[in-house]
Amino acid sequence: MKELLLEMENYAKEKNVPIIEKESIAFIMKFIKANNIKNILEIGSAIGYSAILMASSNQETKVTTIERDETRYMECLKNVKKAGLDKKINVVFQDALEVNLSDVTYDLIFIDAAKGQYTKFFEKFKYFLEPNGVIITDNLKFHGYVGKSASIDSKNLRGLVEKIEKYIEFLKENEEFETKFYDLGDGLSISKRKNESK
Ligand code: SAH
Ligand code: MG
């Protein structure tokens, strides 16, 4: 397992695949254990690095993970098999915004795909969250660019960073969800439904 993870880290470095930072995944794994999380939905599998670690956090934890890039999807399948986790991880090859989920609900939804679509992912998948479930979002700092969009020259990059800044505002002002922000790795948040009685 350790060897496989190392292999994956090297592959990610070589091919520029943005896998989660160690600090962040350690935090998520601890959260999964502490809260006895069983069903996880991940948006953005890449090569399966975070899915494999989340699925191995707890004996009963299962992960459904969605990836739209075929090469990464294939790589993810291969790694999940190598890890011996094909019974615990279900890899779906589709655009998350087009996925049709049946009436399943999740204890944890991990948003880690196209940064410009974070609000859309949140709005779509919140309906598949258990009443006490949480939505965790990665890369809220986006390599330190977030909060500095005005000073970014590249139009594409600026647009993307602005979208993350808007997503953070969306979370802060959200009436349905309470969000805590963590200055870990590339920036992480945990959103939880507010108490109904409020
Ligand atoms: N969670 C992974 C890293 C994911 S990187 C890890 O930490 O190990 C983000 C991935 O999301 C990329 O592979 C990209 O192809 C995928 N992605 C981006 N937008 C998507 C979408 N709309 N639907 C499905 N996958 C998407
Ligand atoms: Mg990430």
XYZ file of N, CA and C and ligand atoms in Angstrom:
621
model
N 0.833 -1.223 0.000
C 0.000 0.000 0.000
C 0.861 1.265 0.000
N 1.880 1.245 0.898
C 2.771 2.398 0.971
C 3.475 2.620 -0.368
N 3.867 1.509 -0.955
C 4.580 1.565 -2.226
C 3.684 2.131 -3.330
N 2.451 1.654 -3.345
C 1.477 2.129 -4.330
C 1.256 3.633 -4.189
N 1.139 4.069 -2.954
C 0.912 5.502 -2.722
C 2.099 6.330 -3.222
N 3.291 5.822 -2.962
C 4.503 6.506 -3.435
C 4.528 6.569 -4.958
N 4.186 5.450 -5.558
C 4.112 5.354 -7.015
C 3.144 6.409 -7.565
N 2.002 6.519 -6.892
C 0.980 7.472 -7.319
C 1.459 8.908 -7.153
N 2.146 9.157 -6.054
C 2.673 10.512 -5.817
C 3.669 10.885 -6.913
N 4.499 9.925 -7.303
C 5.475 10.193 -8.366
C 4.799 10.410 -9.710
N 3.818 9.586 -9.993
C 3.052 9.726 -11.243
C 2.410 11.114 -11.302
N 1.819 11.516 -10.186
C 1.141 12.814 -10.120
C 2.126 13.954 -10.392
N 3.309 13.826 -9.822
C 4.326 14.859 -10.004
C 4.744 14.936 -11.467
N 5.005 13.765 -12.038
C 5.454 13.691 -13.433
C 4.423 14.218 -14.413
N 3.181 13.846 -14.184
C 2.121 14.187 -15.144
C 1.306 15.413 -14.720
N 1.779 16.089 -13.710
C 1.068 17.292 -13.250
C -0.384 17.047 -12.860
N -0.592 15.996 -12.103
C -1.945 15.721 -11.609
C -2.038 16.304 -10.195
N -2.986 17.205 -9.976
C -3.040 17.899 -8.678
C -3.691 17.067 -7.575
N -2.935 16.148 -6.984
C -3.495 15.342 -5.891
C -3.428 16.116 -4.574
N -4.232 15.681 -3.652
C -4.386 16.404 -2.381
C -3.086 16.448 -1.574
N -2.931 17.512 -0.801
C -1.744 17.626 0.034
C -1.860 16.708 1.251
N -0.715 16.247 1.706
C -0.660 15.276 2.812
C -1.426 15.745 4.041
N -1.178 17.002 4.394
C -1.799 17.587 5.582
C -3.333 17.546 5.486
N -3.829 17.837 4.292
C -5.279 17.884 4.096
C -5.899 16.501 4.159
N -5.283 15.541 3.509
C -5.869 14.202 3.505
C -5.768 13.576 4.908
N -4.708 13.888 5.625
C -4.581 13.382 6.997
C -5.741 13.914 7.844
N -6.052 15.168 7.653
C -7.150 15.819 8.378
C -8.492 15.158 8.016
N -8.711 14.911 6.740
C -9.956 14.293 6.294
C -10.075 12.858 6.829
N -8.967 12.131 6.810
C -8.997 10.749 7.313
C -9.346 10.709 8.798
N -8.803 11.654 9.528
C -9.102 11.751 10.958
C -10.586 12.053 11.154
N -11.085 12.954 10.338
C -12.504 13.331 10.394
C -13.398 12.117 10.106
N -13.017 11.329 9.122
C -13.787 10.134 8.746
C -13.847 9.158 9.915
N -12.711 8.956 10.564
C -12.659 8.045 11.715
C -13.464 8.584 12.877
N -13.229 9.835 13.208
C -13.869 10.437 14.385
C -15.388 10.471 14.233
N -15.867 10.622 13.016
C -17.311 10.746 12.819
C -17.944 9.486 12.236
N -17.158 8.436 12.183
C -17.637 7.155 11.683
C -18.370 7.299 10.334
N -17.722 7.983 9.423
C -18.284 8.238 8.091
C -18.291 6.940 7.280
N -19.439 6.623 6.711
C -19.543 5.357 5.960
C -19.621 5.542 4.453
N -20.436 6.496 4.031
C -20.625 6.684 2.588
C -20.089 8.020 2.119
N -19.162 7.933 1.165
C -18.531 9.161 0.677
C -18.755 9.310 -0.823
N -19.023 10.534 -1.230
C -19.075 10.856 -2.655
C -17.951 11.837 -2.937
N -17.119 11.500 -3.901
C -16.023 12.396 -4.268
C -16.221 12.914 -5.689
N -16.120 14.221 -5.849
C -16.206 14.824 -7.173
C -14.782 15.149 -7.607
N -14.279 14.416 -8.582
C -12.887 14.602 -9.019
C -11.980 13.533 -8.453
N -11.885 12.385 -9.144
C -11.068 11.267 -8.640
C -9.597 11.463 -8.952
N -9.321 12.087 -10.101
C -7.959 12.066 -10.680
C -7.491 10.613 -10.736
N -6.364 10.270 -10.126
C -5.857 8.901 -10.247
C -6.221 8.036 -9.043
N -7.099 8.558 -8.196
C -7.611 7.755 -7.092
C -6.886 7.901 -5.766
N -5.975 8.832 -5.714
C -5.151 8.987 -4.494
C -6.007 9.285 -3.257
N -6.798 10.332 -3.316
C -7.619 10.659 -2.136
C -8.709 9.616 -1.906
N -9.264 9.041 -2.980
C -10.308 8.024 -2.814
C -9.758 6.811 -2.069
N -8.572 6.382 -2.450
C -7.952 5.217 -1.816
C -7.687 5.488 -0.329
N -7.184 6.674 -0.031
C -6.894 6.985 1.370
C -8.174 7.139 2.188
N -9.191 7.751 1.592
C -10.459 7.906 2.330
C -11.087 6.539 2.580
N -11.057 5.675 1.552
C -11.679 4.356 1.691
C -10.950 3.487 2.703
N -9.658 3.736 2.897
C -8.946 2.904 3.864
C -8.918 3.511 5.265
N -9.607 4.630 5.462
C -9.623 5.271 6.786
C -10.360 4.437 7.814
N -11.428 3.807 7.374
C -12.313 3.094 8.280
C -12.772 1.819 7.586
N -12.995 0.788 8.377
C -13.368 -0.486 7.776
C -14.639 -0.401 6.927
N -15.595 0.357 7.429
C -16.895 0.380 6.749
C -17.042 1.471 5.699
N -16.015 2.259 5.511
C -16.126 3.394 4.597
C -16.140 2.976 3.127
N -17.139 3.483 2.407
C -17.221 3.241 0.967
C -17.176 4.565 0.220
N -16.560 4.537 -0.937
C -16.413 5.778 -1.709
C -16.957 5.600 -3.127
N -17.777 6.541 -3.548
C -18.127 6.654 -4.965
C -17.397 7.882 -5.461
N -16.642 7.716 -6.530
C -15.850 8.851 -7.003
C -16.073 9.076 -8.490
N -16.180 10.344 -8.886
C -16.540 10.692 -10.262
C -15.376 11.390 -10.968
N -15.070 10.940 -12.174
C -13.981 11.539 -12.962
C -14.410 11.642 -14.425
N -14.145 12.781 -15.050
C -14.577 12.960 -16.437
C -13.457 12.751 -17.453
N -12.211 12.720 -16.974
C -11.081 12.552 -17.880
C -10.770 11.063 -18.032
N -10.771 10.580 -19.266
C -10.673 9.137 -19.468
C -9.335 8.549 -19.003
N -8.243 9.217 -19.329
C -6.934 8.707 -18.927
C -6.844 8.586 -17.411
N -7.314 9.629 -16.724
C -7.256 9.599 -15.259
C -8.196 8.546 -14.697
N -9.355 8.425 -15.315
C -10.325 7.414 -14.885
C -9.707 6.014 -14.971
N -9.052 5.718 -16.100
C -8.424 4.407 -16.296
C -7.321 4.177 -15.258
N -6.545 5.221 -15.050
C -5.454 5.152 -14.075
C -6.019 4.913 -12.669
N -7.121 5.569 -12.399
C -7.779 5.437 -11.095
C -8.257 3.997 -10.888
N -8.929 3.452 -11.898
C -9.404 2.063 -11.813
C -8.252 1.114 -11.498
N -7.170 1.319 -12.223
C -5.988 0.458 -12.067
C -5.459 0.540 -10.629
N -5.366 1.756 -10.121
C -4.830 1.937 -8.767
C -5.754 1.368 -7.691
N -7.052 1.533 -7.903
C -8.021 1.006 -6.939
C -7.910 -0.520 -6.878
N -7.738 -1.133 -8.028
C -7.558 -2.601 -8.074
C -6.284 -3.004 -7.363
N -5.201 -2.291 -7.679
C -3.910 -2.581 -7.057
C -3.999 -2.489 -5.544
N -4.798 -1.532 -5.074
C -4.939 -1.327 -3.629
C -5.863 -2.376 -3.015
N -6.500 -3.166 -3.875
C -7.425 -4.189 -3.379
C -8.702 -3.585 -2.820
N -9.056 -2.412 -3.357
C -10.215 -1.709 -2.793
C -11.395 -1.647 -3.753
N -11.401 -2.513 -4.753
C -12.486 -2.407 -5.748
C -13.867 -2.705 -5.167
N -13.911 -3.331 -3.996
C -15.226 -3.552 -3.363
C -15.682 -2.312 -2.600
N -14.740 -1.450 -2.264
C -15.084 -0.282 -1.446
C -15.146 1.018 -2.237
N -14.563 0.998 -3.418
C -14.543 2.222 -4.223
C -15.208 1.981 -5.571
N -16.185 2.820 -5.868
C -16.899 2.741 -7.128
C -16.487 3.952 -7.969
N -15.815 3.703 -9.078
C -15.336 4.811 -9.901
C -16.297 5.030 -11.077
N -16.758 6.263 -11.208
C -17.736 6.593 -12.241
C -17.091 7.500 -13.281
N -17.162 7.086 -14.537
C -16.560 7.869 -15.613
C -17.631 8.762 -16.235
N -17.727 9.986 -15.758
C -18.736 10.923 -16.259
C -18.440 12.334 -15.759
N -19.055 13.304 -16.410
C -18.976 14.660 -15.894
C -19.925 14.742 -14.694
N -19.405 15.210 -13.577
C -20.213 15.221 -12.347
C -21.498 16.023 -12.510
N -21.455 17.040 -13.361
C -22.655 17.859 -13.533
C -23.714 17.137 -14.358
N -23.325 16.026 -14.973
C -24.287 15.249 -15.754
C -24.686 13.945 -15.085
N -24.016 13.628 -14.017
C -24.297 12.358 -13.325
C -25.709 12.351 -12.765
N -26.370 11.216 -12.918
C -27.687 11.044 -12.344
C -27.597 10.118 -11.145
N -27.656 10.688 -9.969
C -27.588 9.843 -8.778
C -29.003 9.412 -8.425
N -29.155 8.149 -8.098
C -30.490 7.719 -7.668
C -30.665 8.158 -6.216
N -31.568 7.538 -5.518
C -31.878 8.051 -4.179
C -30.891 7.592 -3.109
N -29.618 7.800 -3.376
C -28.604 7.496 -2.367
C -28.242 8.768 -1.616
N -27.809 8.603 -0.384
C -27.321 9.773 0.346
C -25.946 9.461 0.928
N -25.212 10.518 1.166
C -23.826 10.378 1.611
C -23.596 11.119 2.925
N -22.676 10.567 3.710
C -22.296 11.223 4.972
C -21.280 12.331 4.704
N -20.547 12.143 3.612
C -19.520 13.133 3.278
C -19.462 13.297 1.768
N -19.492 14.532 1.318
C -19.296 14.807 -0.101
C -18.026 15.643 -0.206
N -17.082 15.135 -0.976
C -15.795 15.812 -1.104
C -15.706 16.455 -2.489
N -15.718 17.780 -2.507
C -15.639 18.514 -3.776
C -14.183 18.853 -4.069
N -13.672 18.268 -5.164
C -12.260 18.459 -5.503
C -12.069 18.402 -7.023
N -13.023 18.967 -7.769
C -12.923 18.934 -9.238
C -12.712 20.350 -9.773
N -13.245 20.649 -10.964
C -12.998 21.954 -11.584
C -13.354 23.105 -10.640
N -12.349 23.904 -10.322
C -12.514 24.950 -9.301
C -13.556 26.007 -9.704
N -13.730 26.193 -11.009
C -14.696 27.188 -11.479
C -16.140 26.746 -11.313
N -16.331 25.480 -10.972
C -17.696 24.950 -10.898
C -18.116 24.589 -9.480
N -17.338 25.050 -8.509
C -17.595 24.648 -7.126
C -19.033 24.943 -6.671
N -19.533 26.131 -6.986
C -20.884 26.485 -6.533
C -21.915 25.539 -7.164
N -21.717 25.238 -8.453
C -22.628 24.318 -9.141
C -22.606 22.940 -8.500
N -21.413 22.452 -8.199
C -21.316 21.136 -7.549
C -22.058 21.161 -6.221
N -21.808 22.208 -5.451
C -22.421 22.318 -4.126
C -23.939 22.295 -4.243
N -24.466 23.113 -5.151
C -25.923 23.219 -5.312
C -26.546 21.930 -5.819
N -25.814 21.211 -6.656
C -26.358 19.955 -7.163
C -26.316 18.848 -6.112
N -25.185 18.713 -5.459
C -24.993 17.528 -4.623
C -25.481 17.672 -3.184
N -25.830 18.892 -2.768
C -26.328 19.051 -1.388
C -27.597 18.221 -1.155
N -28.322 17.927 -2.221
C -29.544 17.123 -2.082
C -29.251 15.657 -1.790
N -28.001 15.276 -1.914
C -27.634 13.881 -1.689
C -26.863 13.707 -0.376
N -26.999 14.710 0.472
C -26.288 14.683 1.744
C -27.229 14.198 2.849
N -26.717 13.319 3.695
C -27.452 12.903 4.889
C -27.740 14.147 5.740
N -28.818 14.121 6.528
C -29.135 15.314 7.344
C -27.937 15.810 8.160
N -27.146 14.886 8.676
C -25.989 15.315 9.463
C -24.676 15.269 8.699
N -24.793 15.104 7.407
C -23.590 14.972 6.588
C -22.854 16.290 6.375
N -21.664 16.191 5.813
C -20.874 17.405 5.559
C -20.356 17.435 4.125
N -20.142 18.651 3.661
C -19.490 18.836 2.365
C -18.108 19.423 2.628
N -17.090 18.718 2.183
C -15.721 19.221 2.335
C -15.228 19.696 0.975
N -14.628 20.863 0.938
C -14.100 21.400 -0.317
C -12.594 21.614 -0.208
N -11.864 21.224 -1.259
C -10.403 21.382 -1.256
C -9.990 22.560 -2.152
N -8.780 23.008 -1.965
C -8.126 24.023 -2.806
C -8.754 25.418 -2.731
N -9.204 25.792 -1.547
C -9.813 27.113 -1.424
C -8.784 28.248 -1.438
N -7.519 27.900 -1.300
C -6.486 28.944 -1.407
C -5.945 29.028 -2.823
N -6.145 27.945 -3.548
C -5.645 27.812 -4.912
C -4.222 28.357 -5.045
N -3.323 27.667 -4.374
C -1.885 27.966 -4.408
C -1.584 29.408 -4.012
N -2.391 29.947 -3.128
C -2.109 31.284 -2.622
C -2.689 32.418 -3.455
N -3.352 32.091 -4.544
C -3.906 33.147 -5.407
C -5.208 33.740 -4.863
N -5.941 32.922 -4.126
C -7.252 33.376 -3.668
C -7.118 34.573 -2.731
N -7.916 35.590 -2.999
C -7.841 36.826 -2.225
C -6.998 37.860 -2.936
N -6.301 37.433 -4.001
C -5.429 38.366 -4.722
C -5.787 38.456 -6.190
N -7.020 38.107 -6.525
C -7.388 37.993 -7.941
C -7.123 39.284 -8.722
N -7.317 40.432 -8.063
C -7.176 41.709 -8.769
C -5.776 41.905 -9.334
N -4.791 41.274 -8.711
C -3.407 41.505 -9.145
C -2.898 40.430 -10.105
N -3.786 39.557 -10.569
C -3.348 38.490 -11.482
C -3.478 38.948 -12.932
N -2.370 38.834 -13.679
C -2.367 39.302 -15.070
C -3.117 38.378 -16.015
N -2.852 37.084 -15.905
C -3.494 36.142 -16.827
C -5.002 36.145 -16.619
N -5.725 36.381 -17.730
C -7.170 36.521 -17.636
C -7.846 35.220 -17.190
N -7.346 34.116 -17.752
C -7.922 32.812 -17.403
C -7.778 32.501 -15.934
N -6.543 32.690 -15.454
C -6.260 32.393 -14.061
C -7.080 33.316 -13.154
N -7.140 34.605 -13.549
C -7.895 35.565 -12.733
C -9.365 35.153 -12.645
N -9.923 34.740 -13.777
C -11.326 34.315 -13.810
C -11.583 33.150 -12.870
N -10.661 32.222 -12.888
C -10.788 31.029 -12.052
C -10.713 31.390 -10.571
N -9.729 32.223 -10.251
C -9.542 32.625 -8.858
C -10.763 33.422 -8.373
N -11.288 34.264 -9.265
C -12.492 35.035 -8.897
C -13.652 34.105 -8.564
N -13.734 33.003 -9.317
C -14.812 32.048 -9.059
C -14.653 31.374 -7.700
N -13.427 31.085 -7.330
C -13.203 30.485 -6.006
C -13.545 31.520 -4.924
N -13.152 32.769 -5.168
C -13.477 33.827 -4.197
C -15.002 33.953 -4.042
N -15.708 33.835 -5.161
C -17.173 33.900 -5.107
C -17.755 32.714 -4.363
N -17.145 31.565 -4.560
C -17.609 30.356 -3.874
C -17.443 30.522 -2.350
N -16.330 31.100 -1.944
C -16.091 31.332 -0.515
C -17.154 32.279 0.047
N -17.466 33.328 -0.721
C -18.540 34.252 -0.316
C -19.868 33.508 -0.205
N -20.131 32.666 -1.213
C -21.352 31.862 -1.252
C -21.458 31.001 0.017
N -20.344 30.425 0.423
C -20.359 29.589 1.629
C -20.572 30.438 2.879
N -19.901 31.581 2.920
C -20.001 32.447 4.103
C -21.407 32.985 4.289
N -22.067 33.260 3.170
C -23.394 33.870 3.251
C -24.517 32.854 3.193
N -24.174 31.580 3.099
C -25.184 30.537 2.909
C -26.097 30.413 4.124
N -27.393 30.436 3.876
C -28.351 30.396 4.991
C -28.634 28.970 5.436
N -28.362 28.042 4.543
C -28.680 26.642 4.819
C -27.510 25.925 5.506
N -26.310 26.329 5.152
C -25.118 25.637 5.638
C -24.206 26.567 6.434
N -23.594 25.972 7.441
C -22.596 26.673 8.247
C -21.234 26.139 7.808
N -20.305 27.017 7.488
C -19.015 26.538 6.981
C -17.853 26.981 7.854
N -16.960 26.030 8.112
C -15.713 26.365 8.802
C -14.571 26.237 7.809
N -13.659 27.186 7.872
C -12.527 27.185 6.944
C -11.260 26.789 7.684
N -10.447 25.971 7.037
C -9.209 25.486 7.655
C -8.014 25.847 6.783
N -7.025 26.427 7.429
C -5.823 26.842 6.720
C -4.835 25.667 6.656
N -5.271 24.614 5.975
C -4.467 23.394 5.886
C -4.167 23.126 4.434
N -2.998 22.619 4.126
C -2.681 22.293 2.732
C -3.005 23.459 1.818
N -3.841 23.204 0.822
C -4.223 24.269 -0.114
C -5.546 24.926 0.292
N -5.910 24.794 1.548
C -7.146 25.425 2.028
C -8.332 24.497 1.900
N -9.058 24.331 3.013
C -10.113 23.324 3.078
C -11.304 23.899 3.836
N -12.510 23.466 3.481
C -13.659 23.905 4.276
C -14.554 22.720 4.576
N -15.284 22.847 5.679
C -16.280 21.842 6.047
C -17.612 22.554 6.230
N -18.601 22.156 5.439
C -19.924 22.772 5.512
C -20.921 21.774 6.066
N -21.710 22.259 7.010
C -22.684 21.401 7.665
C -24.037 22.097 7.659
N -25.112 21.331 7.496
C -26.450 21.938 7.514
C -26.723 22.596 8.847
N -27.295 23.796 8.798
C -27.654 24.466 10.040
C -28.825 23.752 10.678
N -28.982 23.969 11.959
C -30.091 23.326 12.668
C -31.437 23.766 12.116
N -32.288 22.790 11.797
C -33.608 23.074 11.214
C -34.444 24.002 12.096
N -34.291 23.835 13.394
C -35.155 24.574 14.329
C -34.870 26.076 14.371
N -33.757 26.480 13.794
C -33.365 27.882 13.812
C -34.321 28.777 13.044
N -9.250 14.144 -5.541
C -8.012 13.900 -6.249
C -7.584 15.078 -7.102
C -8.601 15.543 -8.084
S -7.939 16.670 -9.265
C -6.934 13.626 -5.229
O -6.753 14.462 -4.338
O -6.261 12.610 -5.320
C -9.408 17.195 -10.024
C -9.998 16.187 -10.996
O -11.337 16.567 -11.245
C -9.314 16.154 -12.359
O -8.827 14.855 -12.610
C -10.403 16.540 -13.350
O -10.362 15.811 -14.554
C -11.662 16.224 -12.584
N -12.835 17.019 -12.938
C -12.893 18.349 -13.138
N -14.149 18.737 -13.394
C -14.922 17.618 -13.357
C -16.302 17.361 -13.552
N -17.138 18.339 -13.856
N -16.744 16.086 -13.432
C -15.879 15.084 -13.144
N -14.560 15.267 -12.939
C -14.083 16.509 -13.050
Mg -7.515 19.161 -4.527
